[in-house]
Amino acid sequence: MELTTKKLPASVGKWGMILTIVGAVMAGAAFAVDTHRAMFGYLWMYMFLISIGVGSLALVALEYLVGANWSTPFRRVSEFLSAIVVLLAVLVIPLLFGMHDLFHWTHADAVASDPILLGKEPYLNTPFFIARTGIMILIWVVFYFLFTRNSRKQDITKDPALTTQNIKYSAAFAILFILTISFAAIDWMMSLEPHWFSTMFGVYYFAGTLVAAISVAAYVSVNLNEGGYFGFKVDYEKYYSFGTLMFAFNVFWTYIAFSQYMLIWYADIPEETFWFMNRMEGTWIYFSLGLIFIHFVIPFLILLPRSAKTNPKLVTFMAMWLLYAHAYDLYWIIMPTYFKDGFVFSWNELGFLILAFGIIALVFNYMAGKFNLVPVGDPKLERGLYFHLN
Amino acid sequence: MINKILNFFKEYNARKDEEPRSGKLYAISALFNTPNEIMNAATEVADKGYRRFDTFTPYPVHRLDQAMGITKPLVGPIAFAGGMLGCFLTLLMIWWMSDADYPNIIGGKPFFSLPPAIPITFEGTVLLTGIATVIGMLVLLNKLPKINNPLNDTEFMKHVSSDKFGIVIGANDKQFSESEIRSLFESMGAHDIQNIYYRESNLTNKTPIFDSKFIATLIAVAGLTALISYFTLNVVLYDVVPFDWMRHQEKINSQSPSDFFQNKSGMRMPVEGTVARGFMPYEYKGMPDSSVKQLANPLPADSKILERGQDRYNVFCSPCHGYFGDGDGRLNEQFPKPPSLHNNKVINWTDGNLYHVLTNGQNVMPSYESQISRDDRWAIVHYIRALQRAKNAKEQDLPK
């Protein structure tokens, strides 16, 4: 089958550029005004990009691993977005320089007089931390190239053996993804409060990345399909799958978030509860309550009926909603370490969010200009195009 | 044996199949081979304006409801309403059990709070959603009590539950016309177009749920189940302890022996000098009266305390000292007569002296420390003061 895909409209690149420049200027100003505060904003942006980039890579692996057909026509969307992992290797550098601002456990004098930090010192020390970060990013980048190289080669050779090879890579990446994303969560966000203990934090962030990745894939795919950029038009059952997965991953996130809260609430041990107590102090309590509604109650009720999951306008709206909800969630995790009395949100933080969206748009636009928007050589594509739920 | 049973059912079903059909037409049925054909058939029949028709498929075919023109299925809202009701009722139940009816402190938590209630609320929501879906679909929408549909036991039904896709247009449709429908089905490529007639029993218009045989069977099954449950639980399993790890624990109960300690007693003596709660030792124990002059009554002399003092005085003091402190108690002649509490010596005593005598004893009077609590002793002191004042009342003591 021959497919002729349209070029993306110029506005995507234009808006990506505008967002990136505006965001970068604001972020630069934030660094100039208050480096310590801007460091937290930067970490927030970085974690958001990890969610999108690594999460998208995980979706690609998931499709290969479970042999899904319905998503094959849209797989390139997730592949393009996962190119962000290459950028992560560059964007991590400012964070490494700002570790002293971010992490209490990098202060040698504080660690020396603190039995808990002293106990965690074999894990939480600067050289090992940098080594772990390097290994994690290396794993992501290596698998990104393994997957996309085979996928692009298949466009020309149409060799089904490449799919088989990618399935094998996916099996390995499934394990490595869960490990690396847990370590990323523990290293970059949980260790902001080095005294805290929680055995569920890795899963919590893992659930969040899946919500973000499926949401951004749904937003881009549905919009491109409605605009006819794929060169084919699939019917609403694909939207139904996007809507259902968004709903399912979001409920999974809620399940994990609630489990973490309830276990800590029940045990009532001071070294665990203080993390939540911090998020109930001052105006943070309203922010925390907002998380329940923005990340669970409202999306749950809106996405519940079948008619909502098949409505392209509503699916894209809810995809954007959940993307912001994930950013909200990350803000809730990261920022209370800096703003202890109550939440603050001003241009200092806003710049980083704008920058994150600009980077995502630019990366997607660049990749879409360079590579095929549809995996034309994939043996599963035909089945994906004529996919029916029954 | 098994073959016999199977044969019995086979014969029974065969007899059912032979049940005579009346001449009254129920519907016209048609069979198709593929899901796409049934999809087109449903769309076309709906477009032609038929309303009383239904489709049957051996497995769920998505969007068939839309093809049939059912744009707003009712099952979803019914399930949602059931779920919300379950959510609300479960929360109410937990609140009622743990806060209103039988409040228990567990782990220092509030009687009712959301976190521990949510898992159960989730279960309750899912449960009632499921029940509402089943009842809503089978009873409200499919009208369950009508269990002997004329379609049962037809070749059509056998096919659509295994390998074919079927459509049925009811004779009660406004536009019903046998020849038109037959030609419509034929034009769509259907095979095996059949007229389905009512059974004789369908026309008698009896609801089989109220059939006397059905009700008798129901009662018999219920009775048998109850009987078996009773014998299983109360006779067969009566002595079997299902779970007693909490009753028999690896620990030493009070009053039980133990080889661990040298004196073979499981219980331990308290450390020397231990003071029990509410039993502060009396600091002037065994000292002469003169040393306690400074001790003041810590209780206020209000009506509540005085009533308590009177009560305790009448129980513990009046047998010897008499109800009014005159030394003419009921034990007179059997026990040495105590002096009156209204002599000058006692009137001039401080409260501390009185308390000292109550606590420490005096002459033949024993110590009452172990019988009367500290507060009660002080209440008695107040009451004795009241008795003394009553004996020597002045004019201003009279109520106005």
Coordinates of C-alpha atoms in Angstrom, one line a residue, chain A:
Chain A
M1 CA 0.0 0.0 0.0
E2 CA 1.3 3.4 -0.9
L3 CA 0.6 6.3 1.4
T4 CA 1.0 9.9 0.7
T5 CA 1.2 11.9 3.9
K6 CA 0.7 15.6 4.0
K7 CA 3.4 17.9 5.3
L8 CA 2.7 19.3 8.8
P9 CA 1.4 22.8 8.7
A10 CA 4.0 25.5 9.1
S11 CA 2.2 26.8 12.2
V12 CA 3.4 23.8 14.2
G13 CA 7.0 24.7 13.7
K14 CA 6.2 28.4 14.1
W15 CA 4.4 27.9 17.4
G16 CA 7.0 25.5 18.6
M17 CA 9.6 28.1 18.0
I18 CA 7.6 30.9 19.6
L19 CA 6.9 28.8 22.7
T20 CA 10.6 27.7 23.0
I21 CA 11.9 31.2 22.6
V22 CA 9.4 32.8 25.0
G23 CA 9.9 29.9 27.5
A24 CA 13.7 30.1 27.2
V25 CA 13.7 33.9 27.8
M26 CA 11.4 33.5 30.8
A27 CA 13.4 30.6 32.2
G28 CA 16.7 32.5 31.6
A29 CA 15.2 35.5 33.5
A30 CA 14.1 33.2 36.3
F31 CA 17.6 31.9 36.6
A32 CA 18.9 35.5 36.7
V33 CA 16.5 36.6 39.4
D34 CA 16.6 33.6 41.7
T35 CA 18.8 30.7 40.7
H36 CA 17.7 28.5 43.6
R37 CA 14.0 28.8 42.8
A38 CA 14.6 28.5 39.0
M39 CA 16.5 25.2 39.7
F40 CA 13.3 23.7 41.0
G41 CA 11.3 25.0 38.0
Y42 CA 13.9 23.5 35.7
L43 CA 13.7 20.1 37.5
W44 CA 9.9 20.3 37.0
M45 CA 10.3 20.8 33.3
Y46 CA 12.9 18.1 33.1
M47 CA 10.7 15.5 34.8
F48 CA 7.8 16.5 32.5
L49 CA 10.1 15.9 29.5
I50 CA 11.1 12.5 30.9
S51 CA 7.5 11.6 31.3
I52 CA 6.8 12.4 27.6
G53 CA 10.0 11.1 26.1
V54 CA 10.5 7.9 28.1
G55 CA 6.8 7.3 28.4
S56 CA 6.4 7.5 24.6
L57 CA 9.3 5.1 24.2
A58 CA 7.5 2.7 26.6
L59 CA 4.3 3.0 24.5
V60 CA 6.3 2.0 21.4
A61 CA 7.7 -1.0 23.3
L62 CA 4.3 -1.9 24.6
E63 CA 2.8 -2.0 21.1
Y64 CA 5.5 -4.4 19.9
L65 CA 5.3 -6.5 23.1
V66 CA 1.6 -7.1 23.2
G67 CA 1.3 -7.2 19.4
A68 CA -1.3 -4.4 19.3
N69 CA -2.6 -3.6 15.8
W70 CA -4.9 -0.7 16.4
S71 CA -2.0 1.7 17.3
T72 CA 0.4 0.7 14.5
P73 CA -0.8 3.5 12.2
F74 CA 0.0 6.0 15.0
R75 CA 3.2 4.5 16.3
R76 CA 5.4 7.1 14.6
V77 CA 3.8 9.8 16.8
S78 CA 5.1 8.1 19.9
E79 CA 8.4 7.3 18.1
F80 CA 8.9 11.0 17.2
L81 CA 8.1 12.2 20.7
S82 CA 10.5 9.7 22.2
A83 CA 13.3 11.5 20.4
I84 CA 13.1 13.8 23.4
V85 CA 15.3 11.2 25.3
V86 CA 18.2 12.3 23.2
L87 CA 17.7 15.9 24.3
L88 CA 17.5 14.7 27.9
A89 CA 21.2 13.9 27.8
V90 CA 21.9 17.6 27.1
L91 CA 19.3 19.1 29.3
V92 CA 20.5 17.2 32.3
I93 CA 23.7 19.2 32.5
P94 CA 22.3 22.3 34.3
L95 CA 20.7 19.9 36.8
L96 CA 24.0 18.4 37.6
F97 CA 25.4 21.8 38.3
G98 CA 22.4 22.7 40.4
M99 CA 22.4 19.6 42.6
H100 CA 23.6 21.6 45.5
D101 CA 20.6 23.9 45.2
L102 CA 18.2 21.0 44.9
F103 CA 19.3 18.2 47.1
H104 CA 19.8 18.5 50.8
W105 CA 21.8 15.3 50.9
T106 CA 24.6 16.9 48.8
H107 CA 25.5 19.1 51.8
A108 CA 28.3 17.1 53.5
D109 CA 28.0 19.0 56.8
A110 CA 24.3 18.3 57.0
V111 CA 24.8 14.6 56.3
A112 CA 27.5 14.2 58.9
S113 CA 25.2 15.2 61.7
D114 CA 22.2 13.3 60.5
P115 CA 21.9 9.5 61.3
I116 CA 19.2 9.0 58.7
L117 CA 21.1 10.7 55.9
L118 CA 24.3 8.9 57.1
G119 CA 22.4 5.6 56.7
K120 CA 21.3 6.5 53.2
E121 CA 24.8 7.8 52.2
P122 CA 25.9 4.7 50.4
Y123 CA 23.1 5.3 47.9
L124 CA 22.7 9.0 48.1
N125 CA 26.1 10.4 47.2
T126 CA 27.1 12.6 44.4
P127 CA 29.3 10.3 42.3
F128 CA 26.9 7.3 42.5
F129 CA 24.0 9.7 41.7
I130 CA 25.7 11.0 38.5
A131 CA 26.6 7.5 37.5
R132 CA 23.0 6.3 37.9
T133 CA 21.8 9.3 35.9
G134 CA 24.3 8.6 33.1
I135 CA 23.3 4.9 33.0
M136 CA 19.6 5.7 32.9
I137 CA 19.9 8.2 30.1
L138 CA 22.2 5.8 28.2
I139 CA 19.7 3.0 28.4
W140 CA 16.9 5.3 27.1
V141 CA 19.0 6.7 24.2
V142 CA 20.3 3.2 23.2
F143 CA 16.8 1.7 23.1
Y144 CA 15.5 4.8 21.3
F145 CA 18.0 4.2 18.5
L146 CA 17.4 0.4 18.5
F147 CA 13.7 0.8 18.1
T148 CA 13.6 3.7 15.6
R149 CA 16.5 2.3 13.4
N150 CA 14.6 -0.9 12.8
S151 CA 11.3 0.8 12.4
R152 CA 12.8 3.2 9.7
K153 CA 14.7 0.4 8.0
Q154 CA 11.4 -1.4 7.7
D155 CA 9.8 1.5 5.7
I156 CA 12.2 0.5 2.8
T157 CA 12.8 -3.2 3.2
K158 CA 9.4 -4.2 4.5
D159 CA 11.1 -7.0 6.3
P160 CA 8.9 -8.6 9.0
A161 CA 12.0 -9.9 10.8
L162 CA 12.7 -6.4 11.9
T163 CA 9.4 -6.5 13.9
T164 CA 10.5 -9.7 15.5
Q165 CA 13.7 -8.1 16.5
N166 CA 12.0 -5.1 18.0
I167 CA 9.7 -7.4 20.0
K168 CA 12.9 -8.9 21.6
Y169 CA 14.2 -5.4 22.3
S170 CA 10.8 -4.5 23.8
A171 CA 10.9 -7.4 26.2
A172 CA 14.3 -6.2 27.5
F173 CA 13.1 -2.6 27.6
A174 CA 9.9 -3.4 29.5
I175 CA 12.0 -4.5 32.5
L176 CA 14.6 -1.8 32.1
F177 CA 11.9 0.9 31.6
I178 CA 10.3 0.0 34.9
L179 CA 13.6 -0.1 36.7
T180 CA 15.0 3.2 35.2
I181 CA 11.7 5.1 35.7
S182 CA 11.6 4.0 39.3
F183 CA 15.2 5.0 39.9
A184 CA 14.6 8.3 38.1
A185 CA 11.6 9.0 40.3
I186 CA 13.5 8.1 43.5
D187 CA 16.7 10.0 42.5
W188 CA 15.3 13.1 41.1
M189 CA 12.1 13.7 43.0
M190 CA 12.0 11.5 46.1
S191 CA 15.5 12.5 47.2
L192 CA 14.4 16.1 47.4
E193 CA 13.1 15.0 50.8
P194 CA 15.9 12.6 51.7
H195 CA 14.4 11.7 55.1
W196 CA 11.3 10.4 53.5
F197 CA 10.4 6.7 53.1
S198 CA 7.9 5.4 50.6
T199 CA 8.0 2.1 48.8
M200 CA 5.5 3.2 46.2
F201 CA 7.0 6.3 44.8
G202 CA 8.6 4.6 41.8
V203 CA 5.3 3.1 40.7
Y204 CA 3.6 6.4 41.3
Y205 CA 5.7 8.2 38.8
F206 CA 5.6 5.3 36.4
A207 CA 1.8 5.5 36.4
G208 CA 2.0 9.3 35.8
T209 CA 4.4 8.9 32.8
L210 CA 2.0 6.5 31.1
V211 CA -0.9 9.0 31.6
A212 CA 1.2 11.7 30.0
A213 CA 2.5 9.6 27.2
I214 CA -0.8 8.2 26.1
S215 CA -2.4 11.7 26.4
V216 CA 0.1 13.4 24.2
A217 CA -0.1 10.5 21.7
A218 CA -3.9 10.8 21.7
Y219 CA -3.8 14.6 21.2
V220 CA -1.3 14.5 18.3
S221 CA -2.8 11.4 16.6
V222 CA -6.4 12.5 16.7
N223 CA -5.6 16.0 15.6
L224 CA -3.4 14.7 12.7
N225 CA -6.1 12.2 11.7
E226 CA -8.9 14.8 11.7
G227 CA -6.7 17.0 9.6
G228 CA -6.0 14.1 7.2
Y229 CA -2.2 14.3 7.6
F230 CA -1.7 10.5 7.7
G231 CA -2.9 9.9 4.2
F232 CA -5.6 7.6 5.5
K233 CA -8.6 8.2 7.7
V234 CA -9.4 5.7 10.4
D235 CA -12.7 5.6 12.1
Y236 CA -13.8 6.3 15.6
E237 CA -12.8 3.0 17.1
K238 CA -9.2 4.2 17.3
Y239 CA -10.3 7.2 19.3
Y240 CA -12.2 4.8 21.5
S241 CA -9.0 2.9 22.2
F242 CA -7.1 6.2 23.0
G243 CA -10.0 7.3 25.2
T244 CA -10.1 4.0 27.0
L245 CA -6.4 3.9 27.6
M246 CA -6.3 7.4 28.9
F247 CA -9.1 6.5 31.2
A248 CA -7.5 3.3 32.3
F249 CA -4.0 4.7 32.9
N250 CA -5.5 7.6 34.8
V251 CA -7.5 5.3 37.1
F252 CA -4.3 3.3 37.5
W253 CA -2.5 6.4 38.6
T254 CA -5.3 7.2 41.1
Y255 CA -5.1 3.7 42.4
I256 CA -1.4 4.0 43.0
A257 CA -1.6 7.5 44.4
F258 CA -4.3 6.5 46.8
S259 CA -2.6 3.3 47.9
Q260 CA 0.6 5.3 48.7
Y261 CA -1.5 7.8 50.7
M262 CA -3.6 5.3 52.5
L263 CA -0.7 3.1 53.6
I264 CA 1.2 6.1 55.0
W265 CA -2.0 7.4 56.6
Y266 CA -2.6 4.0 58.3
A267 CA 0.9 3.3 59.5
D268 CA 1.2 6.9 60.8
I269 CA 5.0 6.8 61.1
P270 CA 6.5 10.2 61.4
E271 CA 9.3 9.6 58.8
E272 CA 6.6 8.8 56.3
T273 CA 3.8 11.2 57.1
F274 CA 5.7 14.4 57.1
W275 CA 5.9 14.4 53.3
F276 CA 2.1 14.6 53.1
M277 CA 1.9 16.9 56.1
N278 CA 4.1 19.4 54.1
R279 CA 1.5 19.2 51.3
M280 CA -1.3 20.1 53.7
E281 CA 0.3 23.1 55.2
G282 CA -0.7 26.6 54.2
T283 CA -2.3 26.9 50.8
W284 CA -0.8 23.6 49.7
I285 CA -3.9 21.9 51.1
Y286 CA -6.0 23.5 48.4
F287 CA -3.4 22.4 45.8
S288 CA -3.5 18.9 47.1
L289 CA -7.3 18.8 47.1
G290 CA -7.2 20.2 43.6
L291 CA -5.0 17.3 42.5
I292 CA -7.7 14.8 43.4
F293 CA -10.3 16.7 41.3
I294 CA -8.1 17.6 38.4
H295 CA -6.3 14.3 38.1
F296 CA -9.1 12.0 39.0
V297 CA -12.7 13.0 39.6
I298 CA -13.2 15.3 36.7
P299 CA -11.4 13.2 34.0
F300 CA -13.1 10.1 35.4
L301 CA -16.6 11.5 35.1
I302 CA -16.0 13.1 31.7
L303 CA -14.3 10.0 30.1
L304 CA -16.7 7.5 31.6
P305 CA -19.4 7.3 28.9
R306 CA -18.6 5.6 25.6
S307 CA -19.8 8.6 23.6
A308 CA -17.0 10.7 25.2
K309 CA -14.3 8.3 24.2
T310 CA -15.3 8.4 20.6
N311 CA -15.8 12.2 20.3
P312 CA -12.6 13.6 18.7
K313 CA -13.0 17.0 20.2
L314 CA -13.5 15.7 23.7
V315 CA -10.7 13.2 23.4
T316 CA -8.2 15.9 22.4
F317 CA -9.5 18.2 25.1
M318 CA -9.2 15.5 27.7
A319 CA -5.7 14.6 26.4
M320 CA -4.6 18.2 26.9
W321 CA -6.3 18.2 30.3
L322 CA -4.5 15.1 31.5
L323 CA -1.2 16.5 30.2
Y324 CA -1.7 19.5 32.4
A325 CA -2.9 17.3 35.2
H326 CA 0.4 15.4 35.0
A327 CA 2.4 18.7 35.1
Y328 CA 0.2 19.7 38.1
D329 CA 1.1 16.4 39.7
L330 CA 4.8 16.9 39.2
Y331 CA 4.5 20.5 40.5
W332 CA 2.8 19.0 43.6
I333 CA 5.7 16.5 44.1
I334 CA 8.6 18.9 43.5
M335 CA 7.7 22.3 44.6
P336 CA 6.7 21.9 48.3
T337 CA 10.4 21.3 49.0
Y338 CA 11.0 24.9 47.9
F339 CA 7.8 26.7 48.9
K340 CA 7.2 25.3 52.3
D341 CA 4.5 27.6 53.5
G342 CA 2.1 27.6 50.6
F343 CA 2.1 27.2 46.9
V344 CA 3.4 30.0 44.6
F345 CA 3.1 30.0 40.9
S346 CA 4.3 32.9 38.8
W347 CA 6.2 33.6 35.6
N348 CA 9.3 32.1 37.2
E349 CA 7.7 28.7 36.9
L350 CA 5.4 29.4 34.0
G351 CA 8.4 29.9 31.7
F352 CA 9.6 26.3 32.2
L353 CA 6.1 24.9 31.3
I354 CA 6.0 27.0 28.1
L355 CA 9.6 25.8 27.3
A356 CA 8.6 22.2 27.8
F357 CA 5.7 22.4 25.4
G358 CA 7.9 24.4 23.0
I359 CA 10.5 21.6 23.0
I360 CA 7.9 18.9 22.5
A361 CA 6.4 20.8 19.5
L362 CA 9.8 21.5 18.0
V363 CA 11.0 17.9 18.4
F364 CA 7.9 16.6 16.8
N365 CA 8.0 19.0 14.0
Y366 CA 11.6 18.3 13.3
M367 CA 11.1 14.5 13.3
A368 CA 7.9 14.7 11.2
G369 CA 9.8 16.8 8.6
K370 CA 12.6 14.2 8.4
F371 CA 10.9 10.9 8.6
N372 CA 7.8 9.1 7.4
L373 CA 4.7 9.9 9.4
V374 CA 3.4 6.3 9.0
P375 CA 5.3 3.1 9.4
V376 CA 4.5 2.0 5.8
G377 CA 6.6 -1.2 5.9
D378 CA 5.1 -2.5 9.1
P379 CA 3.4 -5.9 8.5
K380 CA 0.8 -4.9 11.1
L381 CA -0.2 -1.6 9.4
E382 CA -2.9 -3.1 7.2
R383 CA -4.5 -4.8 10.1
G384 CA -4.3 -1.6 12.1
L385 CA -6.0 0.4 9.4
Y386 CA -9.0 -2.0 9.2
F387 CA -9.0 -2.6 12.9
H388 CA -12.4 -3.4 14.5
L389 CA -13.0 -3.8 18.1
N390 CA -14.7 -7.2 17.7

